[in-house]
CSV table of N, CA and C in Angstrom, one decimal:
chain,number,residue,atom,x,y,z
A,1,VAL,N,-6.0,-15.5,-18.0
A,1,VAL,CA,-7.0,-15.8,-19.2
A,1,VAL,C,-6.8,-17.7,-19.2
A,2,LEU,N,-5.8,-17.6,-19.3
A,2,LEU,CA,-5.6,-19.2,-20.0
A,2,LEU,C,-5.9,-20.3,-19.0
A,3,LYS,N,-5.6,-19.8,-17.6
A,3,LYS,CA,-6.3,-20.6,-16.7
A,3,LYS,C,-7.9,-20.6,-16.5
A,4,TYR,N,-8.7,-19.8,-17.1
A,4,TYR,CA,-9.9,-20.1,-16.7
A,4,TYR,C,-10.7,-20.4,-18.3
A,5,THR,N,-10.1,-20.3,-18.9
A,5,THR,CA,-10.8,-20.8,-20.6
A,5,THR,C,-10.0,-22.1,-20.9
A,6,GLY,N,-9.3,-22.8,-19.9
A,6,GLY,CA,-8.5,-24.3,-20.3
A,6,GLY,C,-7.6,-24.0,-21.9
A,7,GLY,N,-7.1,-22.8,-21.9
A,7,GLY,CA,-6.3,-23.0,-23.2
A,7,GLY,C,-6.8,-22.6,-24.6
A,8,ARG,N,-8.0,-22.3,-24.1
A,8,ARG,CA,-8.7,-22.7,-26.0
A,8,ARG,C,-9.3,-20.9,-26.0
A,9,CYS,N,-9.1,-20.0,-25.5
A,9,CYS,CA,-9.2,-18.1,-25.9
A,9,CYS,C,-7.9,-18.0,-24.9
A,10,LYS,N,-7.7,-16.9,-26.1
A,10,LYS,CA,-6.3,-16.0,-25.5
A,10,LYS,C,-6.8,-15.1,-25.3
A,11,THR,N,-8.1,-14.1,-25.5
A,11,THR,CA,-8.6,-13.0,-25.2
A,11,THR,C,-9.6,-13.0,-24.5
A,12,PRO,N,-10.0,-12.5,-23.3
A,12,PRO,CA,-11.3,-12.5,-23.0
A,12,PRO,C,-12.4,-12.0,-23.8
A,13,SER,N,-13.7,-12.6,-23.9
A,13,SER,CA,-14.9,-11.6,-24.2
A,13,SER,C,-16.2,-11.8,-23.6
A,14,GLY,N,-17.2,-11.1,-23.9
A,14,GLY,CA,-18.5,-11.0,-23.4
A,14,GLY,C,-18.6,-11.4,-22.0
A,15,ASN,N,-19.1,-12.3,-21.5
A,15,ASN,CA,-19.3,-12.0,-19.6
A,15,ASN,C,-18.2,-12.6,-19.3
A,16,PHE,N,-17.6,-13.4,-20.0
A,16,PHE,CA,-15.9,-13.5,-19.3
A,16,PHE,C,-15.1,-12.4,-19.0
A,17,GLU,N,-15.2,-11.1,-20.1
A,17,GLU,CA,-14.2,-10.2,-19.9
A,17,GLU,C,-15.2,-9.7,-18.7
A,18,LYS,N,-15.8,-9.7,-18.5
A,18,LYS,CA,-16.8,-8.5,-17.5
A,18,LYS,C,-16.6,-9.0,-16.2
A,19,GLU,N,-16.9,-10.4,-16.1
A,19,GLU,CA,-16.4,-11.4,-14.8
A,19,GLU,C,-15.0,-10.9,-14.5
A,20,LEU,N,-14.0,-11.1,-15.4
A,20,LEU,CA,-12.5,-11.1,-15.0
A,20,LEU,C,-12.3,-9.4,-14.8
A,21,GLY,N,-13.1,-8.9,-15.5
A,21,GLY,CA,-13.0,-7.1,-14.8
A,21,GLY,C,-13.3,-6.8,-13.4
A,22,GLU,N,-14.2,-7.4,-13.0
A,22,GLU,CA,-14.7,-7.1,-11.5
A,22,GLU,C,-13.7,-7.9,-10.6
A,23,ARG,N,-13.4,-9.1,-10.9
A,23,ARG,CA,-12.0,-9.8,-10.1
A,23,ARG,C,-10.8,-9.2,-9.9
A,24,VAL,N,-10.6,-8.5,-11.4
A,24,VAL,CA,-9.2,-7.7,-11.1
A,24,VAL,C,-9.3,-6.7,-10.3
A,25,GLN,N,-10.3,-5.8,-10.5
A,25,GLN,CA,-10.9,-4.7,-9.5
A,25,GLN,C,-11.2,-5.1,-8.2
A,26,CYS,N,-11.9,-6.2,-7.9
A,26,CYS,CA,-11.6,-6.9,-6.5
A,26,CYS,C,-10.6,-7.1,-5.8
A,27,HIS,N,-9.3,-8.4,-6.6
A,27,HIS,CA,-8.4,-7.9,-6.0
A,27,HIS,C,-7.7,-6.7,-5.7
A,28,ALA,N,-7.5,-5.7,-7.0
A,28,ALA,CA,-6.9,-4.7,-6.7
A,28,ALA,C,-7.3,-4.1,-5.6
A,29,LEU,N,-8.6,-4.0,-5.3
A,29,LEU,CA,-9.2,-3.0,-3.9
A,29,LEU,C,-8.9,-3.5,-2.6
A,30,THR,N,-8.8,-5.1,-2.6
A,30,THR,CA,-8.3,-5.8,-1.5
A,30,THR,C,-6.7,-5.6,-1.1
A,31,LYS,N,-5.9,-5.3,-2.0
A,31,LYS,CA,-4.4,-5.3,-1.8
A,31,LYS,C,-4.1,-3.8,-1.3
A,32,ILE,N,-5.1,-2.9,-1.9
A,32,ILE,CA,-5.1,-1.5,-1.5
A,32,ILE,C,-5.5,-1.2,-0.2
A,33,LEU,N,-6.7,-2.0,-0.1
A,33,LEU,CA,-6.9,-1.6,1.7
A,33,LEU,C,-6.2,-2.7,2.8
A,34,LEU,N,-5.1,-3.9,2.5
A,34,LEU,CA,-4.3,-4.2,3.4
A,34,LEU,C,-2.9,-3.3,3.0
A,35,LEU,N,-2.6,-2.7,2.0
A,35,LEU,CA,-1.8,-1.5,2.0
A,35,LEU,C,-1.7,-0.8,3.1
A,36,VAL,N,-2.9,-0.2,3.1
A,36,VAL,CA,-3.3,1.0,3.8
A,36,VAL,C,-3.5,0.3,5.4
A,37,VAL,N,-4.1,-0.6,5.8
A,37,VAL,CA,-4.0,-1.4,6.9
A,37,VAL,C,-3.1,-1.5,7.7
A,38,PHE,N,-1.8,-2.2,6.8
A,38,PHE,CA,-0.4,-2.8,7.1
A,38,PHE,C,0.6,-1.2,7.4
A,39,LEU,N,0.2,-0.4,7.0
A,39,LEU,CA,1.1,0.8,7.0
A,39,LEU,C,0.8,1.7,8.6
A,40,ASP,N,-0.8,1.8,8.3
A,40,ASP,CA,-1.4,2.1,9.6
A,40,ASP,C,-1.0,1.7,10.5
A,41,ALA,N,-1.0,0.1,10.9
A,41,ALA,CA,-0.5,-0.3,12.2
A,41,ALA,C,1.5,-0.7,12.2
A,42,ALA,N,1.8,-0.2,10.8
A,42,ALA,CA,3.3,-0.4,11.3
A,42,ALA,C,3.7,0.5,11.8
A,43,LYS,N,3.1,2.1,11.3
A,43,LYS,CA,3.5,3.6,12.0
A,43,LYS,C,2.8,3.7,13.3
A,44,GLU,N,1.5,2.9,13.5
A,44,GLU,CA,1.4,3.0,15.2
A,44,GLU,C,2.2,2.5,16.1
A,45,LYS,N,2.8,0.9,15.5
A,45,LYS,CA,3.5,0.4,16.1
A,45,LYS,C,5.1,0.7,16.4
A,46,ARG,N,5.4,1.7,15.7
A,46,ARG,CA,6.7,2.6,15.4
A,46,ARG,C,7.6,1.7,14.6
A,47,ILE,N,7.4,0.8,13.7
A,47,ILE,CA,7.9,-0.1,13.2
A,47,ILE,C,9.0,0.7,11.6
A,48,LEU,N,8.1,2.0,11.7
A,48,LEU,CA,8.8,2.3,10.2
A,48,LEU,C,9.3,3.6,10.4
A,49,GLY,N,9.8,3.8,11.7
A,49,GLY,CA,10.1,4.9,12.6
A,49,GLY,C,9.4,6.0,12.7
A,50,LYS,N,9.9,6.7,14.0
A,50,LYS,CA,9.1,7.9,14.4
A,50,LYS,C,9.2,9.2,13.8
A,51,ASP,N,10.0,9.6,12.8
A,51,ASP,CA,10.0,10.5,12.1
A,51,ASP,C,9.8,10.0,10.7
A,52,GLN,N,9.3,9.5,10.1
A,52,GLN,CA,8.4,9.0,8.7
A,52,GLN,C,7.2,9.2,8.6
A,53,CYS,N,6.9,10.2,7.9
A,53,CYS,CA,5.8,10.8,7.4
A,53,CYS,C,4.9,9.9,6.8
A,54,LEU,N,3.7,9.2,6.9
A,54,LEU,CA,3.1,8.6,5.9
A,54,LEU,C,2.2,9.0,4.1
A,55,PHE,N,1.7,10.6,5.1
A,55,PHE,CA,1.5,11.1,4.1
A,55,PHE,C,2.0,12.4,4.0
A,56,ASN,N,2.1,12.6,2.4
A,56,ASN,CA,2.7,14.2,2.1
A,56,ASN,C,2.4,15.0,2.7
A,57,LYS,N,3.4,16.3,2.6
A,57,LYS,CA,3.2,17.5,3.5
A,57,LYS,C,2.1,18.4,3.1
A,58,SER,N,2.1,18.3,1.6
A,58,SER,CA,0.9,19.3,0.8
A,58,SER,C,-0.1,18.2,0.9
A,59,SER,N,-0.6,17.5,1.0
A,59,SER,CA,-1.8,16.5,0.9
A,59,SER,C,-2.9,16.9,1.4
A,60,SER,N,-4.0,16.9,1.2
A,60,SER,CA,-5.3,17.3,2.1
A,60,SER,C,-6.0,15.9,2.9
A,61,VAL,N,-5.5,14.9,2.9
A,61,VAL,CA,-5.7,13.4,3.3
A,61,VAL,C,-4.7,13.5,4.7
A,62,LYS,N,-4.9,13.6,5.5
A,62,LYS,CA,-3.9,13.3,6.7
A,62,LYS,C,-3.9,12.2,7.7
A,63,SER,N,-4.7,10.9,7.2
A,63,SER,CA,-5.1,9.9,8.2
A,63,SER,C,-5.3,8.9,7.6
A,64,SER,N,-5.3,7.3,8.3
A,64,SER,CA,-5.5,6.8,7.2
A,64,SER,C,-7.0,6.4,7.0
A,65,ARG,N,-7.8,6.8,8.3
A,65,ARG,CA,-9.2,6.4,8.3
A,65,ARG,C,-9.9,7.5,6.8
A,66,GLU,N,-9.1,8.6,6.7
A,66,GLU,CA,-9.4,9.3,5.4
A,66,GLU,C,-9.1,8.9,3.9
A,67,VAL,N,-8.1,8.1,4.2
A,67,VAL,CA,-7.7,7.4,3.4
A,67,VAL,C,-9.0,6.2,2.8
A,68,LEU,N,-9.2,5.4,3.9
A,68,LEU,CA,-10.5,4.5,3.2
A,68,LEU,C,-11.6,5.2,3.1
A,69,GLU,N,-11.8,6.3,3.4
A,69,GLU,CA,-13.0,6.8,2.9
A,69,GLU,C,-13.3,7.5,2.0
A,70,SER,N,-12.3,8.1,1.7
A,70,SER,CA,-11.8,8.3,0.2
A,70,SER,C,-11.8,6.8,-1.0
A,71,ILE,N,-11.3,6.0,-0.5
A,71,ILE,CA,-11.4,4.7,-1.4
A,71,ILE,C,-12.7,4.3,-1.7
A,72,SER,N,-13.5,4.2,-0.2
A,72,SER,CA,-15.0,4.1,-0.3
A,72,SER,C,-15.7,5.1,-1.0
A,73,THR,N,-15.5,6.1,-1.2
A,73,THR,CA,-16.5,6.4,-1.9
A,73,THR,C,-16.1,6.8,-3.5
A,74,ASP,N,-14.7,6.6,-3.7
A,74,ASP,CA,-14.1,6.8,-5.2
A,74,ASP,C,-14.6,5.1,-5.7
A,75,CYS,N,-14.8,4.1,-5.1
A,75,CYS,CA,-14.8,3.0,-5.8
A,75,CYS,C,-15.7,2.2,-5.4
A,76,MET,N,-16.4,2.3,-4.6
A,76,MET,CA,-17.7,1.8,-3.9
A,76,MET,C,-18.7,2.5,-3.2
A,77,GLY,N,-19.3,3.3,-4.5
A,77,GLY,CA,-20.3,4.5,-3.9
A,77,GLY,C,-21.5,3.9,-2.7
A,78,VAL,N,-21.9,2.7,-3.6
A,78,VAL,CA,-23.2,1.9,-3.1
A,78,VAL,C,-23.0,1.6,-1.8
A,79,GLU,N,-21.8,1.5,-1.5
A,79,GLU,CA,-21.5,0.1,-0.6
A,79,GLU,C,-21.4,1.1,0.9
A,80,GLY,N,-21.2,2.4,1.1
A,80,GLY,CA,-21.1,3.2,2.0
A,80,GLY,C,-19.6,3.3,2.8
A,81,LEU,N,-19.7,3.5,3.6
A,81,LEU,CA,-17.7,3.6,4.2
A,81,LEU,C,-18.0,2.4,4.6
A,82,ILE,N,-16.6,2.1,4.0
A,82,ILE,CA,-16.0,1.1,4.0
A,82,ILE,C,-15.4,0.8,5.7
A,83,VAL,N,-15.2,2.0,6.1
A,83,VAL,CA,-14.5,2.0,7.7
A,83,VAL,C,-15.5,1.1,8.1
A,84,LYS,N,-16.8,1.4,8.7
A,84,LYS,CA,-17.7,0.8,9.5
A,84,LYS,C,-17.6,-1.0,9.2
A,85,HIS,N,-17.6,-1.0,8.3
A,85,HIS,CA,-17.3,-2.5,7.9
A,85,HIS,C,-16.4,-3.1,8.0
A,86,LEU,N,-15.3,-2.4,8.1
A,86,LEU,CA,-13.9,-3.3,8.7
A,86,LEU,C,-13.9,-3.0,10.4
A,87,GLU,N,-14.4,-2.4,10.8
A,87,GLU,CA,-14.5,-2.3,12.2
A,87,GLU,C,-15.3,-3.5,12.9
A,88,ARG,N,-16.2,-3.7,11.8
A,88,ARG,CA,-17.3,-5.0,12.3
A,88,ARG,C,-16.2,-6.1,12.4
A,89,TYR,N,-15.3,-6.2,11.5
A,89,TYR,CA,-14.6,-7.5,11.4
A,89,TYR,C,-13.5,-7.3,12.5
A,90,GLY,N,-13.0,-6.1,12.9
A,90,GLY,CA,-12.0,-6.1,14.5
A,90,GLY,C,-10.4,-5.4,13.4
A,91,ILE,N,-11.1,-4.5,12.9
A,91,ILE,CA,-10.1,-4.0,11.6
A,91,ILE,C,-10.4,-2.3,12.3
A,92,PHE,N,-9.3,-1.7,12.6
A,92,PHE,CA,-9.8,-0.5,13.1
A,92,PHE,C,-8.1,0.4,12.7
A,93,VAL,N,-8.2,1.4,12.1
A,93,VAL,CA,-7.2,2.2,11.9
A,93,VAL,C,-7.2,3.4,12.9
A,94,TYR,N,-5.8,4.0,12.9
A,94,TYR,CA,-6.0,4.7,14.3
A,94,TYR,C,-4.9,5.8,13.7
A,95,HIS,N,-4.1,5.9,12.7
A,95,HIS,CA,-3.2,6.9,12.8
A,95,HIS,C,-3.2,8.2,12.0
A,96,VAL,N,-3.2,9.3,12.9
A,96,VAL,CA,-3.4,10.6,12.1
A,96,VAL,C,-2.1,11.4,12.5
A,97,GLN,N,-1.7,11.8,10.9
A,97,GLN,CA,-0.5,12.9,11.2
A,97,GLN,C,-1.0,14.3,11.0
A,98,ASN,N,-0.4,14.7,12.1
A,98,ASN,CA,-0.5,16.4,12.8
A,98,ASN,C,0.8,16.9,12.0
A,99,PRO,N,0.1,18.0,12.5
A,99,PRO,CA,1.3,19.3,11.7
A,99,PRO,C,2.8,18.9,12.7
A,100,LEU,N,2.7,18.5,14.1
A,100,LEU,CA,3.8,18.4,14.4
A,100,LEU,C,5.0,17.2,13.7
A,101,ASP,N,4.3,16.4,13.2
A,101,ASP,CA,4.7,15.2,12.7
A,101,ASP,C,5.5,15.9,11.5
A,102,GLU,N,5.2,16.7,10.8
A,102,GLU,CA,5.5,17.1,9.5
A,102,GLU,C,6.7,18.0,9.9
A,103,TYR,N,6.8,18.7,10.8
A,103,TYR,CA,7.7,20.0,11.4
A,103,TYR,C,9.0,19.3,11.1
A,104,GLU,N,10.2,20.3,10.2
A,104,GLU,CA,11.3,20.1,10.1
A,104,GLU,C,11.9,20.7,11.3
A,105,PHE,N,12.8,20.0,12.0
A,105,PHE,CA,13.5,20.9,13.2
A,105,PHE,C,15.0,21.2,13.2
A,106,SER,N,15.1,20.6,11.9
A,106,SER,CA,16.9,20.8,11.7
A,106,SER,C,17.1,22.4,11.0
A,107,ILE,N,17.8,23.2,11.8
A,107,ILE,CA,18.5,24.3,12.1
A,107,ILE,C,19.4,24.9,10.8
A,108,ASP,N,19.2,25.8,10.2
A,108,ASP,CA,20.2,26.3,8.9
A,108,ASP,C,20.5,27.6,9.3
A,109,ASN,N,19.7,28.4,10.0
A,109,ASN,CA,19.6,30.0,10.2
A,109,ASN,C,19.4,30.0,11.3
A,110,LEU,N,19.9,30.5,12.4
A,110,LEU,CA,19.7,30.7,13.8
A,110,LEU,C,18.5,31.7,14.5
A,111,ALA,N,19.2,33.2,13.5
A,111,ALA,CA,18.6,34.0,13.7
A,111,ALA,C,16.6,34.0,12.6
A,112,VAL,N,16.8,33.0,12.2
A,112,VAL,CA,15.7,32.5,11.4
A,112,VAL,C,14.5,31.7,11.9
A,113,ASP,N,15.5,30.6,12.3
A,113,ASP,CA,14.8,29.3,12.9
A,113,ASP,C,14.3,28.9,14.0
A,114,LEU,N,14.6,29.9,15.0
A,114,LEU,CA,13.9,29.8,16.5
A,114,LEU,C,13.5,31.2,16.9
A,115,LYS,N,12.6,31.4,15.4
A,115,LYS,CA,11.5,32.7,15.9
A,115,LYS,C,10.6,32.3,16.4
A,116,ASP,N,10.2,31.2,15.9
A,116,ASP,CA,9.0,30.6,15.9
A,116,ASP,C,8.4,30.0,17.5
A,117,GLY,N,9.5,29.4,18.1
A,117,GLY,CA,9.9,28.7,19.3
A,117,GLY,C,9.8,27.3,19.4
A,118,VAL,N,9.3,26.8,17.9
A,118,VAL,CA,9.1,25.1,18.3
A,118,VAL,C,10.1,24.8,18.5
A,119,ARG,N,11.2,24.8,17.4
A,119,ARG,CA,12.6,24.7,17.9
A,119,ARG,C,13.4,24.5,19.1
A,120,LEU,N,13.1,25.6,19.6
A,120,LEU,CA,13.6,25.7,20.8
A,120,LEU,C,12.8,24.9,22.1
A,121,ALA,N,11.2,25.0,21.9
A,121,ALA,CA,11.2,23.8,22.7
A,121,ALA,C,11.0,22.5,22.6
A,122,LYS,N,11.4,22.0,21.5
A,122,LYS,CA,12.0,20.7,21.1
A,122,LYS,C,13.4,20.3,21.5
A,123,MET,N,14.2,21.4,21.8
A,123,MET,CA,15.7,21.9,22.5
A,123,MET,C,15.6,21.2,24.1
A,124,ILE,N,14.6,22.4,24.3
A,124,ILE,CA,14.1,22.0,25.9
A,124,ILE,C,13.8,20.8,26.2
A,125,GLU,N,12.9,20.4,25.5
A,125,GLU,CA,12.2,19.1,25.5
A,125,GLU,C,13.4,18.0,25.7
A,126,LEU,N,14.5,17.5,25.1
A,126,LEU,CA,15.5,16.9,24.4
A,126,LEU,C,16.6,17.0,26.2
A,127,LEU,N,16.7,18.3,26.3
A,127,LEU,CA,17.8,18.7,27.4
A,127,LEU,C,17.0,18.0,28.6
A,128,SER,N,15.8,18.6,28.7
A,128,SER,CA,15.1,18.4,30.0
A,128,SER,C,14.1,17.2,29.9
A,129,HIS,N,14.5,16.4,29.3
A,129,HIS,CA,13.8,15.1,29.3
A,129,HIS,C,12.1,15.1,29.3
A,130,ASN,N,11.7,16.7,29.6
A,130,ASN,CA,10.2,17.0,29.7
A,130,ASN,C,9.4,16.8,28.2
A,131,SER,N,8.5,15.9,28.2
A,131,SER,CA,7.9,16.1,26.6
A,131,SER,C,6.5,16.5,26.6
A,132,ASP,N,6.0,17.4,27.2
A,132,ASP,CA,5.2,17.9,27.4
A,132,ASP,C,5.1,19.6,26.7
A,133,ILE,N,5.9,19.7,26.6
A,133,ILE,CA,6.3,21.1,25.8
A,133,ILE,C,5.6,21.2,24.3
A,134,LEU,N,5.8,20.4,23.6
A,134,LEU,CA,5.5,20.8,22.2
A,134,LEU,C,3.6,20.5,22.0
A,135,SER,N,3.4,19.4,23.0
A,135,SER,CA,2.0,19.3,22.9
A,135,SER,C,1.2,20.7,23.3
A,136,VAL,N,1.8,21.4,23.8
A,136,VAL,CA,0.9,22.7,23.9
A,136,VAL,C,1.3,23.8,23.0
A,137,MET,N,2.4,23.7,22.2
A,137,MET,CA,2.5,24.7,21.1
A,137,MET,C,1.8,25.1,20.0
A,138,ARG,N,1.5,26.0,19.5
A,138,ARG,CA,0.7,26.3,18.2
A,138,ARG,C,1.7,25.9,16.8
A,139,ILE,N,0.7,25.0,15.9
A,139,ILE,CA,1.6,24.7,14.6
A,139,ILE,C,0.7,24.6,13.9
A,140,PRO,N,0.9,24.9,12.6
A,140,PRO,CA,1.8,26.0,12.0
A,140,PRO,C,2.1,27.5,12.6
A,141,THR,N,3.0,27.9,12.8
A,141,THR,CA,3.2,29.0,13.2
A,141,THR,C,3.1,30.2,12.1
A,142,ASP,N,1.8,30.5,11.8
A,142,ASP,CA,1.6,31.4,10.7
A,142,ASP,C,1.7,33.1,10.5
A,143,SER,N,1.7,33.2,11.5
A,143,SER,CA,1.4,34.7,12.1
A,143,SER,C,2.1,35.2,13.5
A,144,ARG,N,2.6,36.7,13.3
A,144,ARG,CA,3.4,37.0,14.2
A,144,ARG,C,2.6,36.7,15.8
A,145,GLU,N,1.7,36.7,15.9
A,145,GLU,CA,0.6,36.3,17.4
A,145,GLU,C,1.1,34.9,17.8
A,146,LEU,N,1.2,34.1,17.1
A,146,LEU,CA,1.3,32.7,17.2
A,146,LEU,C,2.6,32.4,17.7
A,147,LYS,N,3.6,33.2,16.9
A,147,LYS,CA,5.3,32.9,17.1
A,147,LYS,C,5.5,33.5,18.6
A,148,CYS,N,4.5,34.8,19.1
A,148,CYS,CA,5.2,35.2,20.5
A,148,CYS,C,4.5,34.6,21.3
A,149,GLN,N,3.3,33.5,21.2
A,149,GLN,CA,2.5,33.1,21.9
A,149,GLN,C,3.5,31.9,22.7
A,150,ASN,N,4.0,31.1,21.7
A,150,ASN,CA,5.1,29.7,21.2
A,150,ASN,C,6.2,30.2,22.4
A,151,MET,N,6.9,31.6,21.9
A,151,MET,CA,8.0,32.4,22.9
A,151,MET,C,7.8,32.5,24.4
A,152,GLY,N,6.5,32.7,24.6
A,152,GLY,CA,5.9,33.4,25.6
A,152,GLY,C,6.1,31.7,26.8
A,153,ILE,N,5.4,30.4,25.8
A,153,ILE,CA,5.3,29.1,26.5
A,153,ILE,C,6.7,28.7,26.5
A,154,VAL,N,7.8,28.8,25.6
A,154,VAL,CA,9.4,28.5,25.9
A,154,VAL,C,9.8,29.4,27.2
A,155,LEU,N,9.4,30.4,27.1
A,155,LEU,CA,10.4,31.7,28.3
A,155,LEU,C,9.4,30.8,29.5
A,156,LYS,N,8.3,30.5,29.8
A,156,LYS,CA,8.0,30.0,30.6
A,156,LYS,C,8.8,29.0,31.3
A,157,THR,N,8.8,28.2,30.6
A,157,THR,CA,9.3,26.7,30.7
A,157,THR,C,10.6,27.1,31.2
A,158,LEU,N,11.5,27.8,30.7
A,158,LEU,CA,12.8,28.0,31.5
A,158,LEU,C,12.7,28.5,32.5
A,159,ARG,N,11.6,29.5,32.5
A,159,ARG,CA,11.6,29.8,34.4
A,159,ARG,C,11.6,28.9,35.2
A,160,GLY,N,10.7,27.9,34.8
A,160,GLY,CA,10.2,26.7,35.6
A,160,GLY,C,11.3,25.5,35.7
A,161,LEU,N,11.9,25.7,35.3
A,161,LEU,CA,13.2,24.9,34.9
A,161,LEU,C,14.5,25.5,35.9
A,162,GLY,N,14.3,27.3,36.1
A,162,GLY,CA,15.5,27.5,37.2
A,162,GLY,C,16.0,28.0,36.8
A,163,VAL,N,16.2,28.5,35.0
A,163,VAL,CA,17.0,29.0,34.2
A,163,VAL,C,17.1,30.5,34.6
A,164,PRO,N,18.1,31.3,35.0
A,164,PRO,CA,18.4,32.7,35.5
A,164,PRO,C,18.3,33.7,34.7
A,165,ASN,N,17.5,35.0,34.8
A,165,ASN,CA,17.7,36.1,34.2
A,165,ASN,C,16.4,35.7,32.6
A,166,ILE,N,15.4,34.8,33.3
A,166,ILE,CA,14.7,34.8,31.9
A,166,ILE,C,13.5,36.0,32.2
A,167,SER,N,13.4,37.0,31.3
A,167,SER,CA,12.4,37.6,32.0
A,167,SER,C,11.2,38.0,30.7
C-alpha cells in the first residue's frame, strides 16, 4: 500500500482499494495457474517421481485440464475456458491420473491382496520385463467378475511365458 500511495496513506480506500483488490486477485490467479502448469510439466517429465500422485485419491478432479477448467469457471465465469486461451500461447497440460497410478501394489496379506490379479500382473511385468499386462487390466476391481477377468489375463500371460501346469 505504501508503495502506491507514497507513504501518505496506510489503509486503502475508495477506487484505490478496488484496484488493489483486483491486482491482488490477478496476481494470485497467475501464481495458481503457474503452479498447475509447472506441476503438470514436472509430472510429465517424471521430475516428481513415477509413483507420486498429483491428485488426492478421493478427489473428483483427476487431470490438470480439469483443475484449470474448475479455476476458470469459479474465478473467471465470463472469460470462458482458460485452457483454450493458454493453448493459443503454446501452454498445454497433459497429465491425467488414472486408477492404475493410485493403486497400492504393496502386499500385506497374500490371501487377500492377490485375489484381484493386479498385483500378480505387476509382479509378472517386473519379472518378465513385459510392460503391457497392466494396460489391459480392469481397475478398480469392484466386482467378482472383474477380479476373475483380471485373473484370466494373468493366467493367459503365464501360459504365454511358458509356465508349466497353468490351467
